[in-house]
CSV table of C-alpha atoms in Angstrom, one decimal:
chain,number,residue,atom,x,y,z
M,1,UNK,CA,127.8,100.9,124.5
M,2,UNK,CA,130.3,98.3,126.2
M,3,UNK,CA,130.1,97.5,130.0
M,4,UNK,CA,133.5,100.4,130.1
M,5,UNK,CA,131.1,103.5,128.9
M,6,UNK,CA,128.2,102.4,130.3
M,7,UNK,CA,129.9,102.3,133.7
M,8,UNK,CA,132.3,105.6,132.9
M,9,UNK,CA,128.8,107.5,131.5
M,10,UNK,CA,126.8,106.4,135.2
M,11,UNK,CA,129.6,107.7,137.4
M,12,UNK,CA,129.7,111.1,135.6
M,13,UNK,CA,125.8,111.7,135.4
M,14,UNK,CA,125.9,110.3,139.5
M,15,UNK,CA,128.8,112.8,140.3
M,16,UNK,CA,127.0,115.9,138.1
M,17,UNK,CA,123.7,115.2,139.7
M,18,UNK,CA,124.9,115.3,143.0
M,19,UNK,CA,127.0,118.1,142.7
M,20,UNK,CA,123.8,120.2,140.7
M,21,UNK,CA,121.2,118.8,143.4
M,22,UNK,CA,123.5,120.2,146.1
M,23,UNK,CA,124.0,123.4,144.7
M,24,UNK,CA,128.0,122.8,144.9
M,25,UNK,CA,129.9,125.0,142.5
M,26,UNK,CA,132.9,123.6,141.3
M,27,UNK,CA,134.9,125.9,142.9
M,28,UNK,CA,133.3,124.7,146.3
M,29,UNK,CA,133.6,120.9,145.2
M,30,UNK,CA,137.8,122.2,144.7
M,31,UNK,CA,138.1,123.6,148.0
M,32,UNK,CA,136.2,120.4,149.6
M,33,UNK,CA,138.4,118.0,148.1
M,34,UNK,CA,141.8,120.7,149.4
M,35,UNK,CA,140.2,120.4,152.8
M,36,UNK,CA,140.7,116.4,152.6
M,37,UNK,CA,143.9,116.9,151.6
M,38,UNK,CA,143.5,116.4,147.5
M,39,UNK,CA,144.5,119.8,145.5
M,40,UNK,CA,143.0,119.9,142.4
M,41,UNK,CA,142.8,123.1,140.2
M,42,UNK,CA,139.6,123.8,139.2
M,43,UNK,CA,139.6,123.5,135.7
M,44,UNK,CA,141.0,120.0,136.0
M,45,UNK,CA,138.4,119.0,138.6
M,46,UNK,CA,135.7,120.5,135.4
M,47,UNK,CA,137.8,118.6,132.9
M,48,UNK,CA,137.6,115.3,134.7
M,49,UNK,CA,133.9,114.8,135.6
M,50,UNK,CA,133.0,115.6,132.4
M,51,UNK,CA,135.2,113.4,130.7
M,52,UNK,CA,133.8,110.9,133.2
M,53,UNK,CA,137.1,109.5,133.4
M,54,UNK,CA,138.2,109.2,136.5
M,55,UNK,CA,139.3,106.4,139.7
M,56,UNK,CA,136.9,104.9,142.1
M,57,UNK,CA,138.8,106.4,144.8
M,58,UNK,CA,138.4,109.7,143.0
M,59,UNK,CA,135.0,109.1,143.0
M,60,UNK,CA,133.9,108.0,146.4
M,61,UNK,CA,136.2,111.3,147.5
M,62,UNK,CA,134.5,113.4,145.7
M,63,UNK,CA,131.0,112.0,146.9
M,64,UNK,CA,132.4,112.4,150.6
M,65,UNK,CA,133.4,116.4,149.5
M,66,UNK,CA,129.6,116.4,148.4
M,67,UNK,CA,128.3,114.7,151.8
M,68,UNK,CA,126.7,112.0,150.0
M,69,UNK,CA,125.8,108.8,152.5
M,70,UNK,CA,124.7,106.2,149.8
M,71,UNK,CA,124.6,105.8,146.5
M,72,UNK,CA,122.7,103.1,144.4
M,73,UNK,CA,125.0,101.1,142.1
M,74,UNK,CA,123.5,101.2,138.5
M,75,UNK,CA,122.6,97.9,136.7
M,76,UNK,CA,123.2,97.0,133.1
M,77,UNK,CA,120.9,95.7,131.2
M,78,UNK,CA,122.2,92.0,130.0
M,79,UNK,CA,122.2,92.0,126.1
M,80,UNK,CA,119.9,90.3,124.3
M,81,UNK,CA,119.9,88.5,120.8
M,82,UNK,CA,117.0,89.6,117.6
M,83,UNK,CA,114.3,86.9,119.2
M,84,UNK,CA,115.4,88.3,122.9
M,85,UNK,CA,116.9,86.0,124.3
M,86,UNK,CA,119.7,86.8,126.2
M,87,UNK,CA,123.4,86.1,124.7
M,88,UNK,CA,126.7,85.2,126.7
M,89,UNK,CA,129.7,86.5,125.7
M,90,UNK,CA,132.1,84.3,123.4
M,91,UNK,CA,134.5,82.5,125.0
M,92,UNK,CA,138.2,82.6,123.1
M,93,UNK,CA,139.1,79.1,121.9
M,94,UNK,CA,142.7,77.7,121.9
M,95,UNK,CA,145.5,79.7,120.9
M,96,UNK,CA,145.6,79.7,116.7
M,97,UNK,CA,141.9,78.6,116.4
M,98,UNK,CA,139.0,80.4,115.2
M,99,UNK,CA,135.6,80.8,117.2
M,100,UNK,CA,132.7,80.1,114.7
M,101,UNK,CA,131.0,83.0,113.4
C-alpha cells in the first residue's frame, strides 16, 4: 500500500466511523452538508465515502456536517528493509541514467 491508499483508506474509515458512532444516516449527513450550502444527492454522497476518494475540503466539511471538533491525524508506518532497518526512498539520478538496482 503506497502513502496515496494508505491516506485515501484512513480518511474513509475516519469519515464512516464518525458518521456510524453518530448515528447520522446518509440522508441526514446530505441534508447537513445542503444546510452549509453544498447539495449533494445522496447516492453520490454514498458513492464518494466509500470510494474514499474525495478533497480535503470535502472532508473537513463533512466532519463539520458531523459536529466533529478534532480529529487525530494517522501516522504511517516508515517502511522497513528484510533485516528492519528502515529504507529511504530512491532518489532519480540524471536524466538518461540508470539508478542501481
Amino acid at each position: 500500500m503506497n502513502a496515496r491508499q494508505f491516506y485515501e483508506a484512513r480518511a474513509k474509515s475516519l469519515i464512516k466511523s464518525l458518521r456510524e458512532e453518530k448515528d447520522i444516516s446518509y440522508k441526514e449527513l446530505a441534508r447537513r452538508l445542503e444546510a452549509q450550502g453544498v447539495a449533494i444527492d445522496v447516492q453520490v454522497l454514498i458513492n464518494r465515502v466509500n470510494q474514499g476518494k474525495f478533497s480535503f475540503a470535502f472532508a473537513l466539511q463533512l466532519l463539520a456536517a458531523m459536529g466533529a471538533e478534532h480529529v487525530e491525524v494517522p501516522r504511517m508506518q516508515p517502511v522497513t528493509g528484510r533485516t528492519g532497518e528502515t529504507r529511504r526512498p530512491r532518489r532519480p539520478g540524471p536524466p538518461g541514467t540508470t539508478s542501481p538496482e
